[in-house]
Amino acid sequence: PPSPPARPPTPPRLPPRMPPPPPPWVNPSPWASREGSKVFELLPSYKSCDGSTVKTVRPRPVQDDFTIRFEVRFTRECGASDIDIWSKGCGLVDADAKGGQRFGVGANDFGISQGRGHLMFGIGNPDRTIRTVAKYDDGKWHRVVASRERASGRFSLAVDGVLIRETYGSRNRLSASATLTICGSNMLHNNFFGDLRALRIYDRAFDASEPGL
């Protein structure tokens, strides 16, 4: 009798499809995972800012709830002499958009800056700024933590683990700027001279004076 037809060869088993890798600026650190948040590690190491070494992050990673944490040192003051609003300072971490107080209209933006030695954190539309009384242009490293909660409009600033102030501002989505600028300003080109390191942005609003930050 004729032989039965040969069975077709078994196709090789393909490995399971792996999920795509996260963007390079996402680092799900153990600390962040415990708190149920992502952490965007934008500047894990030391960066010297000389007015031209501006880093642009696109897309801007946060707009609703967030906590921004970094360390900074500088000796050179900059910004307007009558500085009272964050967008007039030299940008440290900036998501400013055309339309702040200086333009006469509002914009849903935010940023952290240095003005005449003072540190500032502000929210737009309407413009609200927390400004330190003390100056930090002493050439020493200082830890800065800025936090914002969209549902309540609460935002706060802490320096070296000490809460400077907590206040309330816009409850809008702060998405007017598509980019986040490090060591400079999005709009006025008020670039920062000094050093930054250990910049992390969390997508949750933590206590700005939290020791773990």
PDB file of C-alpha atoms in Angstrom:
ATOM      1  CA  PRO A   1       0.000   0.000   0.000  1.00  0.00           C
ATOM      2  CA  PRO A   2       1.173   3.571  -0.614  1.00  0.00           C
ATOM      3  CA  SER A   3       2.884   5.331   2.278  1.00  0.00           C
ATOM      4  CA  PRO A   4       0.819   7.974   4.131  1.00  0.00           C
ATOM      5  CA  PRO A   5       1.690  11.564   3.179  1.00  0.00           C
ATOM      6  CA  ALA A   6       4.438  13.072   5.271  1.00  0.00           C
ATOM      7  CA  ARG A   7       3.365  15.536   7.902  1.00  0.00           C
ATOM      8  CA  PRO A   8       4.341  19.120   7.249  1.00  0.00           C
ATOM      9  CA  PRO A   9       7.175  20.278   9.498  1.00  0.00           C
ATOM     10  CA  THR A  10       6.125  21.942  12.733  1.00  0.00           C
ATOM     11  CA  PRO A  11       6.777  25.679  12.532  1.00  0.00           C
ATOM     12  CA  PRO A  12       9.221  26.953  15.125  1.00  0.00           C
ATOM     13  CA  ARG A  13       7.691  28.446  18.240  1.00  0.00           C
ATOM     14  CA  LEU A  14       8.135  32.176  18.341  1.00  0.00           C
ATOM     15  CA  PRO A  15       9.064  33.802  21.627  1.00  0.00           C
ATOM     16  CA  PRO A  16       6.240  35.723  23.298  1.00  0.00           C
ATOM     17  CA  ARG A  17       5.921  39.275  22.090  1.00  0.00           C
ATOM     18  CA  MET A  18       7.420  41.640  24.605  1.00  0.00           C
ATOM     19  CA  PRO A  19       5.841  45.013  25.374  1.00  0.00           C
ATOM     20  CA  PRO A  20       7.632  47.987  23.852  1.00  0.00           C
ATOM     21  CA  PRO A  21      10.311  49.511  26.068  1.00  0.00           C
ATOM     22  CA  PRO A  22       9.361  52.668  27.969  1.00  0.00           C
ATOM     23  CA  PRO A  23      10.644  56.025  26.754  1.00  0.00           C
ATOM     24  CA  PRO A  24      14.234  56.667  27.898  1.00  0.00           C
ATOM     25  CA  TRP A  25      13.136  59.326  30.366  1.00  0.00           C
ATOM     26  CA  VAL A  26      10.818  56.975  32.299  1.00  0.00           C
ATOM     27  CA  ASN A  27      12.414  55.210  35.227  1.00  0.00           C
ATOM     28  CA  PRO A  28       9.935  53.268  37.412  1.00  0.00           C
ATOM     29  CA  SER A  29      12.080  53.437  40.517  1.00  0.00           C
ATOM     30  CA  PRO A  30      11.210  51.300  43.568  1.00  0.00           C
ATOM     31  CA  TRP A  31      10.313  54.399  45.572  1.00  0.00           C
ATOM     32  CA  ALA A  32       7.896  55.650  42.923  1.00  0.00           C
ATOM     33  CA  SER A  33       6.377  52.214  42.346  1.00  0.00           C
ATOM     34  CA  ARG A  34       5.522  51.867  46.006  1.00  0.00           C
ATOM     35  CA  GLU A  35       3.609  55.125  45.801  1.00  0.00           C
ATOM     36  CA  GLY A  36       1.798  54.119  42.609  1.00  0.00           C
ATOM     37  CA  SER A  37       3.401  56.768  40.414  1.00  0.00           C
ATOM     38  CA  LYS A  38       5.870  57.118  37.576  1.00  0.00           C
ATOM     39  CA  VAL A  39       9.088  59.021  37.899  1.00  0.00           C
ATOM     40  CA  PHE A  40      10.627  60.803  34.944  1.00  0.00           C
ATOM     41  CA  GLU A  41      14.382  60.818  35.443  1.00  0.00           C
ATOM     42  CA  LEU A  42      15.266  63.789  33.252  1.00  0.00           C
ATOM     43  CA  LEU A  43      18.674  64.610  34.687  1.00  0.00           C
ATOM     44  CA  PRO A  44      20.088  61.718  36.713  1.00  0.00           C
ATOM     45  CA  SER A  45      23.598  63.134  36.780  1.00  0.00           C
ATOM     46  CA  TYR A  46      25.293  66.499  37.148  1.00  0.00           C
ATOM     47  CA  LYS A  47      24.699  69.237  34.554  1.00  0.00           C
ATOM     48  CA  SER A  48      26.555  72.541  34.304  1.00  0.00           C
ATOM     49  CA  CYS A  49      24.392  75.338  32.899  1.00  0.00           C
ATOM     50  CA  ASP A  50      26.283  78.210  31.272  1.00  0.00           C
ATOM     51  CA  GLY A  51      23.436  80.021  29.516  1.00  0.00           C
ATOM     52  CA  SER A  52      23.757  77.975  26.337  1.00  0.00           C
ATOM     53  CA  THR A  53      23.442  74.385  27.597  1.00  0.00           C
ATOM     54  CA  VAL A  54      19.645  74.359  27.550  1.00  0.00           C
ATOM     55  CA  LYS A  55      17.916  70.967  27.476  1.00  0.00           C
ATOM     56  CA  THR A  56      14.459  70.698  25.896  1.00  0.00           C
ATOM     57  CA  VAL A  57      12.171  67.790  26.779  1.00  0.00           C
ATOM     58  CA  ARG A  58       9.396  66.990  24.308  1.00  0.00           C
ATOM     59  CA  PRO A  59       6.699  66.076  25.032  1.00  0.00           C
ATOM     60  CA  ARG A  60       6.287  67.766  28.401  1.00  0.00           C
ATOM     61  CA  PRO A  61       5.811  64.801  30.777  1.00  0.00           C
ATOM     62  CA  VAL A  62       3.250  66.228  33.266  1.00  0.00           C
ATOM     63  CA  GLN A  63       0.404  68.729  33.378  1.00  0.00           C
ATOM     64  CA  ASP A  64      -2.057  67.762  36.132  1.00  0.00           C
ATOM     65  CA  ASP A  65      -0.623  66.380  39.377  1.00  0.00           C
ATOM     66  CA  PHE A  66       3.146  66.455  39.695  1.00  0.00           C
ATOM     67  CA  THR A  67       6.140  66.796  41.986  1.00  0.00           C
ATOM     68  CA  ILE A  68       9.431  68.204  40.660  1.00  0.00           C
ATOM     69  CA  ARG A  69      12.590  67.481  42.623  1.00  0.00           C
ATOM     70  CA  PHE A  70      16.195  68.531  41.904  1.00  0.00           C
ATOM     71  CA  GLU A  71      19.336  69.979  43.460  1.00  0.00           C
ATOM     72  CA  VAL A  72      20.801  73.321  42.412  1.00  0.00           C
ATOM     73  CA  ARG A  73      23.777  75.542  43.200  1.00  0.00           C
ATOM     74  CA  PHE A  74      24.696  78.953  41.837  1.00  0.00           C
ATOM     75  CA  THR A  75      26.389  82.259  42.651  1.00  0.00           C
ATOM     76  CA  ARG A  76      25.244  84.400  39.736  1.00  0.00           C
ATOM     77  CA  GLU A  77      21.971  86.278  40.225  1.00  0.00           C
ATOM     78  CA  CYS A  78      19.716  86.928  37.248  1.00  0.00           C
ATOM     79  CA  GLY A  79      16.193  87.969  36.342  1.00  0.00           C
ATOM     80  CA  ALA A  80      14.329  91.260  36.481  1.00  0.00           C
ATOM     81  CA  SER A  81      15.184  93.683  39.295  1.00  0.00           C
ATOM     82  CA  ASP A  82      11.528  93.915  40.394  1.00  0.00           C
ATOM     83  CA  ILE A  83      11.044  90.178  40.196  1.00  0.00           C
ATOM     84  CA  ASP A  84       7.765  88.987  41.693  1.00  0.00           C
ATOM     85  CA  ILE A  85       6.632  86.309  39.271  1.00  0.00           C
ATOM     86  CA  TRP A  86       8.348  83.054  38.291  1.00  0.00           C
ATOM     87  CA  SER A  87       8.212  83.698  34.536  1.00  0.00           C
ATOM     88  CA  LYS A  88      10.446  86.770  34.893  1.00  0.00           C
ATOM     89  CA  GLY A  89      13.243  84.745  36.450  1.00  0.00           C
ATOM     90  CA  CYS A  90      15.953  82.575  34.938  1.00  0.00           C
ATOM     91  CA  GLY A  91      14.384  79.224  34.234  1.00  0.00           C
ATOM     92  CA  LEU A  92      15.482  76.106  36.083  1.00  0.00           C
ATOM     93  CA  VAL A  93      12.631  73.812  35.019  1.00  0.00           C
ATOM     94  CA  ASP A  94      10.259  75.738  32.785  1.00  0.00           C
ATOM     95  CA  ALA A  95       6.998  75.050  30.943  1.00  0.00           C
ATOM     96  CA  ASP A  96       6.153  78.698  30.306  1.00  0.00           C
ATOM     97  CA  ALA A  97       3.895  79.562  27.374  1.00  0.00           C
ATOM     98  CA  LYS A  98       3.164  82.829  25.612  1.00  0.00           C
ATOM     99  CA  GLY A  99       0.437  84.441  27.596  1.00  0.00           C
ATOM    100  CA  GLY A 100       1.636  85.034  31.168  1.00  0.00           C
ATOM    101  CA  GLN A 101       1.132  88.200  33.185  1.00  0.00           C
ATOM    102  CA  ARG A 102       3.742  90.066  31.190  1.00  0.00           C
ATOM    103  CA  PHE A 103       1.633  89.596  28.028  1.00  0.00           C
ATOM    104  CA  GLY A 104      -1.617  90.714  29.646  1.00  0.00           C
ATOM    105  CA  VAL A 105      -3.426  87.397  29.177  1.00  0.00           C
ATOM    106  CA  GLY A 106      -3.390  84.031  30.893  1.00  0.00           C
ATOM    107  CA  ALA A 107      -1.748  80.738  29.965  1.00  0.00           C
ATOM    108  CA  ASN A 108      -2.043  77.314  31.531  1.00  0.00           C
ATOM    109  CA  ASP A 109       1.636  76.875  32.305  1.00  0.00           C
ATOM    110  CA  PHE A 110       4.102  76.438  35.176  1.00  0.00           C
ATOM    111  CA  GLY A 111       7.758  76.717  36.043  1.00  0.00           C
ATOM    112  CA  ILE A 112      10.544  76.978  38.609  1.00  0.00           C
ATOM    113  CA  SER A 113      13.096  79.766  38.314  1.00  0.00           C
ATOM    114  CA  GLN A 114      15.782  81.783  40.070  1.00  0.00           C
ATOM    115  CA  GLY A 115      15.319  85.522  40.415  1.00  0.00           C
ATOM    116  CA  ARG A 116      17.970  87.716  42.065  1.00  0.00           C
ATOM    117  CA  GLY A 117      19.002  84.758  44.204  1.00  0.00           C
ATOM    118  CA  HIS A 118      15.462  83.822  45.256  1.00  0.00           C
ATOM    119  CA  LEU A 119      13.827  80.547  44.181  1.00  0.00           C
ATOM    120  CA  MET A 120      10.316  80.696  42.722  1.00  0.00           C
ATOM    121  CA  PHE A 121       7.620  78.222  41.719  1.00  0.00           C
ATOM    122  CA  GLY A 122       4.573  79.413  39.836  1.00  0.00           C
ATOM    123  CA  ILE A 123       1.351  78.390  38.106  1.00  0.00           C
ATOM    124  CA  GLY A 124      -0.347  80.336  35.312  1.00  0.00           C
ATOM    125  CA  ASN A 125      -3.894  81.511  34.522  1.00  0.00           C
ATOM    126  CA  PRO A 126      -4.073  83.315  36.831  1.00  0.00           C
ATOM    127  CA  ASP A 127      -0.395  83.762  37.660  1.00  0.00           C
ATOM    128  CA  ARG A 128       0.461  82.717  41.199  1.00  0.00           C
ATOM    129  CA  THR A 129       4.030  82.525  42.467  1.00  0.00           C
ATOM    130  CA  ILE A 130       5.699  81.223  45.615  1.00  0.00           C
ATOM    131  CA  ARG A 131       8.939  83.134  46.179  1.00  0.00           C
ATOM    132  CA  THR A 132      11.496  82.421  48.885  1.00  0.00           C
ATOM    133  CA  VAL A 133      12.400  85.213  51.282  1.00  0.00           C
ATOM    134  CA  ALA A 134      15.946  83.906  51.588  1.00  0.00           C
ATOM    135  CA  LYS A 135      18.501  83.938  48.795  1.00  0.00           C
ATOM    136  CA  TYR A 136      20.370  80.785  47.766  1.00  0.00           C
ATOM    137  CA  ASP A 137      23.199  82.224  45.650  1.00  0.00           C
ATOM    138  CA  ASP A 138      25.863  80.917  48.061  1.00  0.00           C
ATOM    139  CA  GLY A 139      27.506  78.312  45.810  1.00  0.00           C
ATOM    140  CA  LYS A 140      26.157  75.429  47.925  1.00  0.00           C
ATOM    141  CA  TRP A 141      23.865  72.616  46.824  1.00  0.00           C
ATOM    142  CA  HIS A 142      20.205  73.100  47.730  1.00  0.00           C
ATOM    143  CA  ARG A 143      17.394  70.573  47.320  1.00  0.00           C
ATOM    144  CA  VAL A 144      14.243  71.991  45.701  1.00  0.00           C
ATOM    145  CA  VAL A 145      10.857  70.237  45.684  1.00  0.00           C
ATOM    146  CA  ALA A 146       7.799  71.767  43.983  1.00  0.00           C
ATOM    147  CA  SER A 147       4.424  70.018  44.102  1.00  0.00           C
ATOM    148  CA  ARG A 148       1.049  70.671  42.461  1.00  0.00           C
ATOM    149  CA  GLU A 149      -2.371  68.998  42.861  1.00  0.00           C
ATOM    150  CA  ARG A 150      -4.863  69.793  40.111  1.00  0.00           C
ATOM    151  CA  ALA A 151      -8.147  68.859  41.848  1.00  0.00           C
ATOM    152  CA  SER A 152      -7.652  71.395  44.646  1.00  0.00           C
ATOM    153  CA  GLY A 153      -5.297  73.832  42.898  1.00  0.00           C
ATOM    154  CA  ARG A 154      -2.859  73.400  45.788  1.00  0.00           C
ATOM    155  CA  PHE A 155       0.819  73.924  45.074  1.00  0.00           C
ATOM    156  CA  SER A 156       3.839  74.233  47.318  1.00  0.00           C
ATOM    157  CA  LEU A 157       7.581  74.780  47.404  1.00  0.00           C
ATOM    158  CA  ALA A 158      10.176  73.362  49.794  1.00  0.00           C
ATOM    159  CA  VAL A 159      13.915  74.032  49.928  1.00  0.00           C
ATOM    160  CA  ASP A 160      16.313  71.765  51.831  1.00  0.00           C
ATOM    161  CA  GLY A 161      13.374  69.903  53.376  1.00  0.00           C
ATOM    162  CA  VAL A 162      11.738  73.067  54.755  1.00  0.00           C
ATOM    163  CA  LEU A 163       8.313  74.058  53.429  1.00  0.00           C
ATOM    164  CA  ILE A 164       8.510  77.621  52.121  1.00  0.00           C
ATOM    165  CA  ARG A 165       4.818  78.046  51.411  1.00  0.00           C
ATOM    166  CA  GLU A 166       1.676  76.244  50.312  1.00  0.00           C
ATOM    167  CA  THR A 167      -1.044  78.124  48.437  1.00  0.00           C
ATOM    168  CA  TYR A 168      -3.758  77.667  45.799  1.00  0.00           C
ATOM    169  CA  GLY A 169      -3.993  78.517  42.121  1.00  0.00           C
ATOM    170  CA  SER A 170      -5.503  77.336  38.866  1.00  0.00           C
ATOM    171  CA  ARG A 171      -7.213  73.959  38.627  1.00  0.00           C
ATOM    172  CA  ASN A 172      -6.746  73.824  34.867  1.00  0.00           C
ATOM    173  CA  ARG A 173      -4.624  71.316  32.982  1.00  0.00           C
ATOM    174  CA  LEU A 174      -1.238  73.033  32.633  1.00  0.00           C
ATOM    175  CA  SER A 175      -0.665  72.000  29.040  1.00  0.00           C
ATOM    176  CA  ALA A 176      -0.149  75.290  27.166  1.00  0.00           C
ATOM    177  CA  SER A 177       3.513  74.497  26.485  1.00  0.00           C
ATOM    178  CA  ALA A 178       4.387  71.378  24.506  1.00  0.00           C
ATOM    179  CA  THR A 179       7.908  71.337  25.921  1.00  0.00           C
ATOM    180  CA  LEU A 180       9.758  71.466  29.215  1.00  0.00           C
ATOM    181  CA  THR A 181      13.010  73.432  29.308  1.00  0.00           C
ATOM    182  CA  ILE A 182      15.843  72.673  31.729  1.00  0.00           C
ATOM    183  CA  CYS A 183      18.466  75.366  32.497  1.00  0.00           C
ATOM    184  CA  GLY A 184      16.456  78.003  30.653  1.00  0.00           C
ATOM    185  CA  SER A 185      13.151  79.712  29.937  1.00  0.00           C
ATOM    186  CA  ASN A 186      10.748  78.727  27.175  1.00  0.00           C
ATOM    187  CA  MET A 187       9.782  82.295  26.306  1.00  0.00           C
ATOM    188  CA  LEU A 188      12.176  85.046  27.402  1.00  0.00           C
ATOM    189  CA  HIS A 189      15.477  83.194  26.935  1.00  0.00           C
ATOM    190  CA  ASN A 190      16.372  83.940  30.564  1.00  0.00           C
ATOM    191  CA  ASN A 191      18.816  81.082  30.842  1.00  0.00           C
ATOM    192  CA  PHE A 192      20.270  79.854  34.099  1.00  0.00           C
ATOM    193  CA  PHE A 193      23.958  79.964  35.068  1.00  0.00           C
ATOM    194  CA  GLY A 194      24.869  77.349  37.668  1.00  0.00           C
ATOM    195  CA  ASP A 195      24.624  73.607  38.253  1.00  0.00           C
ATOM    196  CA  LEU A 196      21.722  71.145  38.403  1.00  0.00           C
ATOM    197  CA  ARG A 197      21.590  67.483  39.323  1.00  0.00           C
ATOM    198  CA  ALA A 198      19.186  64.668  40.311  1.00  0.00           C
ATOM    199  CA  LEU A 199      16.165  66.101  38.481  1.00  0.00           C
ATOM    200  CA  ARG A 200      13.129  63.869  38.866  1.00  0.00           C
ATOM    201  CA  ILE A 201       9.496  64.577  38.037  1.00  0.00           C
ATOM    202  CA  TYR A 202       6.758  62.433  39.573  1.00  0.00           C
ATOM    203  CA  ASP A 203       3.235  62.268  38.155  1.00  0.00           C
ATOM    204  CA  ARG A 204       1.660  62.628  41.596  1.00  0.00           C
ATOM    205  CA  ALA A 205       1.480  65.474  44.077  1.00  0.00           C
ATOM    206  CA  PHE A 206       3.526  64.561  47.133  1.00  0.00           C
ATOM    207  CA  ASP A 207       4.197  66.551  50.261  1.00  0.00           C
ATOM    208  CA  ALA A 208       6.924  68.981  49.149  1.00  0.00           C
ATOM    209  CA  SER A 209       8.802  68.498  52.429  1.00  0.00           C
ATOM    210  CA  GLU A 210       8.638  64.666  52.243  1.00  0.00           C
ATOM    211  CA  PRO A 211      12.040  63.337  53.419  1.00  0.00           C
ATOM    212  CA  GLY A 212      12.049  60.616  50.736  1.00  0.00           C
ATOM    213  CA  LEU A 213      12.171  63.256  48.021  1.00  0.00           C
TER     214      LEU A 213
END
